[in-house]
mmCIF file of C-alpha atoms in Angstrom:
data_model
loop_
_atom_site.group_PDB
_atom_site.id
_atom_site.type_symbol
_atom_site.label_atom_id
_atom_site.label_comp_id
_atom_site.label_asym_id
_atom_site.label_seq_id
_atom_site.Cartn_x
_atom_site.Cartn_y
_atom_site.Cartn_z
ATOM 1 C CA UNK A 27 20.493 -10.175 149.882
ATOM 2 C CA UNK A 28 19.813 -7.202 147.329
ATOM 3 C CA UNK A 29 21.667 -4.523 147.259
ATOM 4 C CA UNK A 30 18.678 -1.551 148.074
ATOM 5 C CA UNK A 31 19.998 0.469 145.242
ATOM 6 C CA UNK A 32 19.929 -1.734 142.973
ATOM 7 C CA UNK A 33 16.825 -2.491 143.105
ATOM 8 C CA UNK A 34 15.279 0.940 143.254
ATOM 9 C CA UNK A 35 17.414 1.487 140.252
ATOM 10 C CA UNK A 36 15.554 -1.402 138.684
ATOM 11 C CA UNK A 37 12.523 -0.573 139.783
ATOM 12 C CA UNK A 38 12.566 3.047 138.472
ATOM 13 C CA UNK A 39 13.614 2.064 134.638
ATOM 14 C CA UNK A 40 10.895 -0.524 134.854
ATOM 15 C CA UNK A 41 8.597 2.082 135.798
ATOM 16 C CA UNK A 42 9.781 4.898 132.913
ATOM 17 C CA UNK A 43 9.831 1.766 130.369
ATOM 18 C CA UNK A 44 6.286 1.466 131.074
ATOM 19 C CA UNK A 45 5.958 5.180 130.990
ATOM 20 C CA UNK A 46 7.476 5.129 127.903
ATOM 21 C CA UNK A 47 5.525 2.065 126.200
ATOM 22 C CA UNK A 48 2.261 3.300 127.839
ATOM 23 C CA UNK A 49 2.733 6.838 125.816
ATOM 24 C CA UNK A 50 3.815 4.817 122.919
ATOM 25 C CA UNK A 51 0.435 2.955 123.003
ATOM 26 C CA UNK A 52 -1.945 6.610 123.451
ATOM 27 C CA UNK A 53 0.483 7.800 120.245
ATOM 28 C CA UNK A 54 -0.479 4.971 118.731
ATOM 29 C CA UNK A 55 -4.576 4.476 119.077
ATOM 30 C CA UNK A 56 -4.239 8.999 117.832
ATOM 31 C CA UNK A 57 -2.768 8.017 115.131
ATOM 32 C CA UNK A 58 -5.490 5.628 114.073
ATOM 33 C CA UNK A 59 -8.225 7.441 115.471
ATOM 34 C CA UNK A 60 -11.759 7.133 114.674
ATOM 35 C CA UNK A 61 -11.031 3.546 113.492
ATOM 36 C CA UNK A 62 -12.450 1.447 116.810
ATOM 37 C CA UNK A 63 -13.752 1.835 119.728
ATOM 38 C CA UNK A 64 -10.494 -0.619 120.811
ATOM 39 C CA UNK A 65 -8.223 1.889 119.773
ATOM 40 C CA UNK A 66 -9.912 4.264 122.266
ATOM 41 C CA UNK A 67 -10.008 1.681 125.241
ATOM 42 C CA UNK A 68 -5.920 1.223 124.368
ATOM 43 C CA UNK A 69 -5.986 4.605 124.677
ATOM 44 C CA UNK A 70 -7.749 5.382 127.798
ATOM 45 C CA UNK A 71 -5.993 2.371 129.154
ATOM 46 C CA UNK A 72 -2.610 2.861 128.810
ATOM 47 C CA UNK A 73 -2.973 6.849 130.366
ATOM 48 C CA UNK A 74 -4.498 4.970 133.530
ATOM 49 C CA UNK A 75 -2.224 3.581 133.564
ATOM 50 C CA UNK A 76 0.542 5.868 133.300
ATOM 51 C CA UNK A 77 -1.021 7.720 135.759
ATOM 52 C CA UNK A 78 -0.674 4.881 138.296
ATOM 53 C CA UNK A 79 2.916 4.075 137.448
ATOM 54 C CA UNK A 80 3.834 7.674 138.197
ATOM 55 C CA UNK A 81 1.671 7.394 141.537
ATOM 56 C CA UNK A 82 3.647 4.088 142.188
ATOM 57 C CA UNK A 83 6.791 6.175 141.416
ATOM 58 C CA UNK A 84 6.620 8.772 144.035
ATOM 59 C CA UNK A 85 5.312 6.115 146.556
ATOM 60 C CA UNK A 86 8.249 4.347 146.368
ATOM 61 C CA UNK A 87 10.236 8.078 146.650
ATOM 62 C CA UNK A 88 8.015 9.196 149.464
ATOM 63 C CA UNK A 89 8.763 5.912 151.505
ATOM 64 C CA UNK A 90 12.070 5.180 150.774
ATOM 65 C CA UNK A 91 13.468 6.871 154.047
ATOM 66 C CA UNK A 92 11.014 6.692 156.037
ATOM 67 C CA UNK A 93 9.657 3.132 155.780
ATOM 68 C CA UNK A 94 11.947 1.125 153.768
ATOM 69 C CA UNK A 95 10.111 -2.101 153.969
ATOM 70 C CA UNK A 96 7.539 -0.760 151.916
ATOM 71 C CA UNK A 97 9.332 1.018 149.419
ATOM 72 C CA UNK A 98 10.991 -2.220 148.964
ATOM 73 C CA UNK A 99 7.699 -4.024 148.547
ATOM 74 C CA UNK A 100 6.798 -1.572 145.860
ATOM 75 C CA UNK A 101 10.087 -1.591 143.950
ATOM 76 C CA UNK A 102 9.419 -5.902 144.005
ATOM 77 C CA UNK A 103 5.915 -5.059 142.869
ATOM 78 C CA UNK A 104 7.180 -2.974 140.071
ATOM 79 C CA UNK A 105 9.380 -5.517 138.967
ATOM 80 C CA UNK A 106 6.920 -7.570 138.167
ATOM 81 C CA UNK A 107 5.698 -5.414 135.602
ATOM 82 C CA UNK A 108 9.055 -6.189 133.416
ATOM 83 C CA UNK A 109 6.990 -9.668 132.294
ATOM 84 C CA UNK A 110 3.969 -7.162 130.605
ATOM 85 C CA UNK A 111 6.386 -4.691 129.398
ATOM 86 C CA UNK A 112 8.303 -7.811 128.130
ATOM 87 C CA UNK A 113 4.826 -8.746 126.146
ATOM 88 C CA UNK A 114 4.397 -4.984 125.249
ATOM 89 C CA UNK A 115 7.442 -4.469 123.433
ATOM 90 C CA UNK A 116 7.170 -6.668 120.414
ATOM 91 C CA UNK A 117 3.860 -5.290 118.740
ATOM 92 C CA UNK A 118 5.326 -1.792 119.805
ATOM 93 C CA UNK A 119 8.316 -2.333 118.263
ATOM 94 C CA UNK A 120 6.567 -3.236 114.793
ATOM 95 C CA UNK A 121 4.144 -0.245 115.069
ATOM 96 C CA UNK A 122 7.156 2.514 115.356
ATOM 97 C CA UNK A 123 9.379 0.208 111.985
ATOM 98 C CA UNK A 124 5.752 0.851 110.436
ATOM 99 C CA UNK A 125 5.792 4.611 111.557
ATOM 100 C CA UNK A 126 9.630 5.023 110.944
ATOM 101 C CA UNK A 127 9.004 3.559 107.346
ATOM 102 C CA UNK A 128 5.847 5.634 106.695
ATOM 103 C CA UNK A 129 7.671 8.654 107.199
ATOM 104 C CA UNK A 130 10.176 7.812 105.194
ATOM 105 C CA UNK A 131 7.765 7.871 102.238
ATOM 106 C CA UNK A 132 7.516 10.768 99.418
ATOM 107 C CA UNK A 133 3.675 10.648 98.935
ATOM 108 C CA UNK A 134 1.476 12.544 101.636
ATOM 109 C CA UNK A 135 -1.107 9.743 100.221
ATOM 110 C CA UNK A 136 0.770 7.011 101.206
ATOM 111 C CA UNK A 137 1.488 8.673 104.706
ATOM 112 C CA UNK A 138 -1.829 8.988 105.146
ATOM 113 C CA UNK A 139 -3.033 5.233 103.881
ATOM 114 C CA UNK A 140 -0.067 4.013 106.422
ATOM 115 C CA UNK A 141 -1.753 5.632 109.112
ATOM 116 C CA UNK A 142 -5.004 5.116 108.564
ATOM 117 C CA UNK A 143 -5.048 1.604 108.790
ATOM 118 C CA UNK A 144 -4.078 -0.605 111.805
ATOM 119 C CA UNK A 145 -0.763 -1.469 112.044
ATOM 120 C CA UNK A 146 -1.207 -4.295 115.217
ATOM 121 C CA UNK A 147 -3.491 -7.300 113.910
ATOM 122 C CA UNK A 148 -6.414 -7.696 115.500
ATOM 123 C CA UNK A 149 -4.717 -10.879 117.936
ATOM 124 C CA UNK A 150 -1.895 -8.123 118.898
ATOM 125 C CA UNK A 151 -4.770 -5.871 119.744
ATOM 126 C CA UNK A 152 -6.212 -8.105 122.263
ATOM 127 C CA UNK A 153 -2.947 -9.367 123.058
ATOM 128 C CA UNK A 154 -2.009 -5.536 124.077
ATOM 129 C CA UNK A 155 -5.258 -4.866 125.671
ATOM 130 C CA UNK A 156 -5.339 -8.486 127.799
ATOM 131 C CA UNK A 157 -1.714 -6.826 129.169
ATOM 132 C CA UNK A 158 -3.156 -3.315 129.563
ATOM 133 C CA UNK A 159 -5.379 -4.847 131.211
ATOM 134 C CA UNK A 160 -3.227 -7.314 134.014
ATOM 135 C CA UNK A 161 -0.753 -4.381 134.678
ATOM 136 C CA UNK A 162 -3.364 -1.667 135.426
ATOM 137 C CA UNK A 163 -4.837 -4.692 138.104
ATOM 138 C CA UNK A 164 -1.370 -5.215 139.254
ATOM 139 C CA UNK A 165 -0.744 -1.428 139.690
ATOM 140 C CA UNK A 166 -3.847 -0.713 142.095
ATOM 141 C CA UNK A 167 -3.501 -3.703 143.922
ATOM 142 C CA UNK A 168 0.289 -2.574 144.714
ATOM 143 C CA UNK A 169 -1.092 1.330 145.219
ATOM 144 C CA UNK A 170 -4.232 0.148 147.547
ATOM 145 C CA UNK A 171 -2.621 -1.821 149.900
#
């Protein structure tokens, strides 16, 4: 069996690595603001979202002691959010090298050409949003019931 700990533990970093992703994302769709109305849906997304992973957060705090079974079901639920943050974390990963090297530039021009246009392709886009998508599902079905 599990150790309990452990898989609070777990269940907490997978819920601040989507915390952290999920701010990641709203950093990213400012950045490029006023280019889509996708950017703004990633945007508006991904703070739902953060929203319910810090509601899912202190559920699992508030039930811990007092009704273990489900804070246990909620840690398992937010486990199964590693497999989106999994999918998240490569056309993150790209956007902050493409940040990272854009500030590393002399020209203000070139800072502002870099951020101006989109650094996901449009696949990664959908790709992000399809994920945005299944985990904010995921998060209210775990929250509602």
């Amino acid at each position: 069996m599990t150790d309990p700990l452990s898989l609070t533990g777990s269940a907490v970093g997978i819920i601040s690595l989507g915390l952290s992703l999920c701010k990641t994302i709203v950093r990213y769709a400012q950045d490029v603001q006023g280019q889509s109305d996708d950017m703004k849906y990633l945007a508006t997304k991904a703070s739902n979202i953060r929203i319910l992973l810090k509601s899912l957060r202190e559920l699992i705090e508030e039930t811990e002691n007092d009704l273990p079974d489900v804070a246990v079901d909620l840690e398992s639920k937010a486990l199964g959010l590693q497999l989106y943050l999994d999918r998240l974390k490569g056309p993150i990963e790209k956007y902050e090298r493409t940040q990272a090297a854009a500030r590393g530039m002399r020209s203000r021009a070139r800072n502002a050409w870099e951020t101006a246009i989109y650094h996901f392709k449009k696949e990664e886009l959908f790709e992000v949003r399809d994920c945005l998508q299944s985990m904010e599902m995921d998060l209210n079905t775990a929250l509602n019931v």
